[in-house]
GROMACS .gro file of C-alpha atoms in nm:
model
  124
    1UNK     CA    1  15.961   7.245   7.877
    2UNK     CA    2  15.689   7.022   7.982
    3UNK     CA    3  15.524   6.852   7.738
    4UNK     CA    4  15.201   6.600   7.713
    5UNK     CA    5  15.250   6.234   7.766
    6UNK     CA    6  15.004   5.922   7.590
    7UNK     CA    7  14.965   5.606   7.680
    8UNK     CA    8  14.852   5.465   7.375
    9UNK     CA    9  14.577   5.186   7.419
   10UNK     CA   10  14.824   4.906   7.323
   11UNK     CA   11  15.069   5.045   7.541
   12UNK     CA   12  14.856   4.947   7.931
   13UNK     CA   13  14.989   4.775   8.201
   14UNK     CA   14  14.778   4.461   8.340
   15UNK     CA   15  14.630   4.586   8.662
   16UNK     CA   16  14.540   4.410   8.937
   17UNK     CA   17  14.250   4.125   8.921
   18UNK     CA   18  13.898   4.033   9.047
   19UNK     CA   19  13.732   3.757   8.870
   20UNK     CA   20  13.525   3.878   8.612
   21UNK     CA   21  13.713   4.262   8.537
   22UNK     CA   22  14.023   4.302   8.366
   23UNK     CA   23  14.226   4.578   8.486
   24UNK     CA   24  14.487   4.780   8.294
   25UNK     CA   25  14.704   5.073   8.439
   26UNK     CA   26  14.746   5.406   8.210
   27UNK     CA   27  14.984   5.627   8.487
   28UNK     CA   28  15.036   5.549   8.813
   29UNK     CA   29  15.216   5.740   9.121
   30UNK     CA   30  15.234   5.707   9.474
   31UNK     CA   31  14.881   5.827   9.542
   32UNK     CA   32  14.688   5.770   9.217
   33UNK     CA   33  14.541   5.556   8.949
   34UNK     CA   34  14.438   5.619   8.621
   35UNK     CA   35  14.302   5.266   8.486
   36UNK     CA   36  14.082   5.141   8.242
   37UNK     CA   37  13.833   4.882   8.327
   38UNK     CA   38  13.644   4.600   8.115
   39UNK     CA   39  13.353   4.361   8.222
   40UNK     CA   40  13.267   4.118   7.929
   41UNK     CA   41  12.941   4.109   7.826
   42UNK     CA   42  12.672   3.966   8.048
   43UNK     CA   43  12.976   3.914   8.350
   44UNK     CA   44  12.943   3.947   8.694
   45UNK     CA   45  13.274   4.048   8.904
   46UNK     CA   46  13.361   3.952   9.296
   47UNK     CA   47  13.290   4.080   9.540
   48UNK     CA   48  13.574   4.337   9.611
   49UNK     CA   49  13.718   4.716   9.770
   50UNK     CA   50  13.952   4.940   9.714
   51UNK     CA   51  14.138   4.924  10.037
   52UNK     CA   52  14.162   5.275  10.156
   53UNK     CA   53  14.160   5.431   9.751
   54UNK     CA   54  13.844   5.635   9.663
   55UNK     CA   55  13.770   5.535   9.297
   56UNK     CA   56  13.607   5.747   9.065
   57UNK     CA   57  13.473   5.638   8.736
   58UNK     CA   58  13.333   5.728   8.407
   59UNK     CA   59  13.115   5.463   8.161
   60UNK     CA   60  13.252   5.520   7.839
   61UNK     CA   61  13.060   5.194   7.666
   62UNK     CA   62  12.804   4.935   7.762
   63UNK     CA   63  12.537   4.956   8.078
   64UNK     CA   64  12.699   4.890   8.444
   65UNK     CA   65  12.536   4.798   8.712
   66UNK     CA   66  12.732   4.861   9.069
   67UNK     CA   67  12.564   4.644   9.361
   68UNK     CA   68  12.665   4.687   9.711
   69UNK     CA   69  12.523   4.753  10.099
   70UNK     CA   70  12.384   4.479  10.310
   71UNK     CA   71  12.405   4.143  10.186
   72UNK     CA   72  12.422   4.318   9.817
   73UNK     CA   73  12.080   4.444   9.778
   74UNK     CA   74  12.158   4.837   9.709
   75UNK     CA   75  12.269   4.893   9.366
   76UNK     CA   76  12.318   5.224   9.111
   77UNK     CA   77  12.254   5.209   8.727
   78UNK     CA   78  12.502   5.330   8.478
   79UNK     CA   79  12.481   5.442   8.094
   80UNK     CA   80  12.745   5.614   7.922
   81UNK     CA   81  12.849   5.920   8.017
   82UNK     CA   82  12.759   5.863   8.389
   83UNK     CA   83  13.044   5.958   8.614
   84UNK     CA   84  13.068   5.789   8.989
   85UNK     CA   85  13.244   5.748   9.321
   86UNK     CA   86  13.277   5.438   9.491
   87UNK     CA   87  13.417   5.514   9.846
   88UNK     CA   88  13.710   5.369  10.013
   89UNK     CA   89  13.640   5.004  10.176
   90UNK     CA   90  13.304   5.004  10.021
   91UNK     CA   91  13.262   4.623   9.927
   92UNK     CA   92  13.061   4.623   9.602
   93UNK     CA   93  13.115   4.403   9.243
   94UNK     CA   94  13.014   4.504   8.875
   95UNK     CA   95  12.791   4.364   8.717
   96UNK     CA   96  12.731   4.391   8.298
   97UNK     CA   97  12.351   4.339   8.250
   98UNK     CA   98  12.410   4.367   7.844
   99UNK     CA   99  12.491   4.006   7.768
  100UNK     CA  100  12.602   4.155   7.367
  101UNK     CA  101  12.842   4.430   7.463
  102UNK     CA  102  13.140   4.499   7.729
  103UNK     CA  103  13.146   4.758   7.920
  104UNK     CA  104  13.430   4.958   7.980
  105UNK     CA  105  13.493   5.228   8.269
  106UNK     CA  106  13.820   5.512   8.311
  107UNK     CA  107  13.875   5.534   8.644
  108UNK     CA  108  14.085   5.654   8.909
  109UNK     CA  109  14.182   5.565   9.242
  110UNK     CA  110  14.317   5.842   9.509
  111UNK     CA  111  14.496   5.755   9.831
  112UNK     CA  112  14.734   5.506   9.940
  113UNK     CA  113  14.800   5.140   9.957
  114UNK     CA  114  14.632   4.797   9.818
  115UNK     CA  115  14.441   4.871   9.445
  116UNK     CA  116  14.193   4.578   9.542
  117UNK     CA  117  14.111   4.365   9.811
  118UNK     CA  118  13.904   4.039   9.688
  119UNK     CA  119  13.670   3.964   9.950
  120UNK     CA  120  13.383   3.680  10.001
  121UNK     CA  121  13.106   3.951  10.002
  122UNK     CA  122  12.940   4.287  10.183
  123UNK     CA  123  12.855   4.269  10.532
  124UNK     CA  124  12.568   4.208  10.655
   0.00000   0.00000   0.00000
C-alpha cells in the first residue's frame, strides 16, 4: 500500500550554495526539487540560475525581493503567500529587504541537470 512520506524539518539535506542563501533538499529525483530556501535578514544573494530547472516558489515568511534583467534593474516584490516562477537560465539573486527577519521560500525545481550555476551577474 502506498503510504505518505515526511521529511521532518531536522531531517534536510544541505543543498547546493550561493553566497548569501542556504539551501536544504526535502525529496529529490531525477527531474525535481523540492527545497527549502533561507536568506538572513537584511542579505543579499549572488548573482545566480538554475541551469536549465524552472523553479517555482512560495514565501512562507519574511519580504523577498527577486532582481533580475539588464544589468539588474527589473525586480518583483514578494510577501507571504506569493507564489512565483523564475525561468530556466534566468540570472537573478534574492534579496531580503527586512533587515529583522529571514525569509524563507519552498520551492521546486523541474527539469534536468545543474541546481545552480553561480555567475558574476545578468547580461547586459
Amino acid at each position: 500500500m502506498p503510504q505518505i512520506d515526511v521529511i521532518r524539518s531536522a531531517d534536510l539535506r544541505s543543498g547546493e550554495s550561493t553566497q548569501g542563501i542556504v539551501r536544504d533538499t526535502a525529496f529529490e529525483g531525477p527531474e525535481f526539487k523540492v527545497a527549502r530556501s533561507r536568506v538572513a535578514g537584511g542579505a543579499t544573494s549572488a548573482w545566480h540560475h538554475h541551469g536549465e530547472r524552472d523553479l517555482y516558489g512560495f514565501l512562507v515568511l519574511g519580504r523577498l525581493r527577486l532582481e533580475y534583467g539588464p544589468e539588474g534593474r527589473l525586480a518583483v516584490e514578494l510577501d507571504p503567500g506569493d507564489f512565483f516562477h523564475i525561468p530556466r537560465r534566468l540570472v537573478h539573486r534574492d534579496v531580503n529587504p527586512r533587515k529583522d527577519q529571514e525569509t524563507v521560500v519552498v520551492n521546486v525545481l523541474a527539469g534536468e541537470g545543474a541546481l545552480v550555476a553561480n555567475v558574476e551577474g545578468p547580461d547586459d
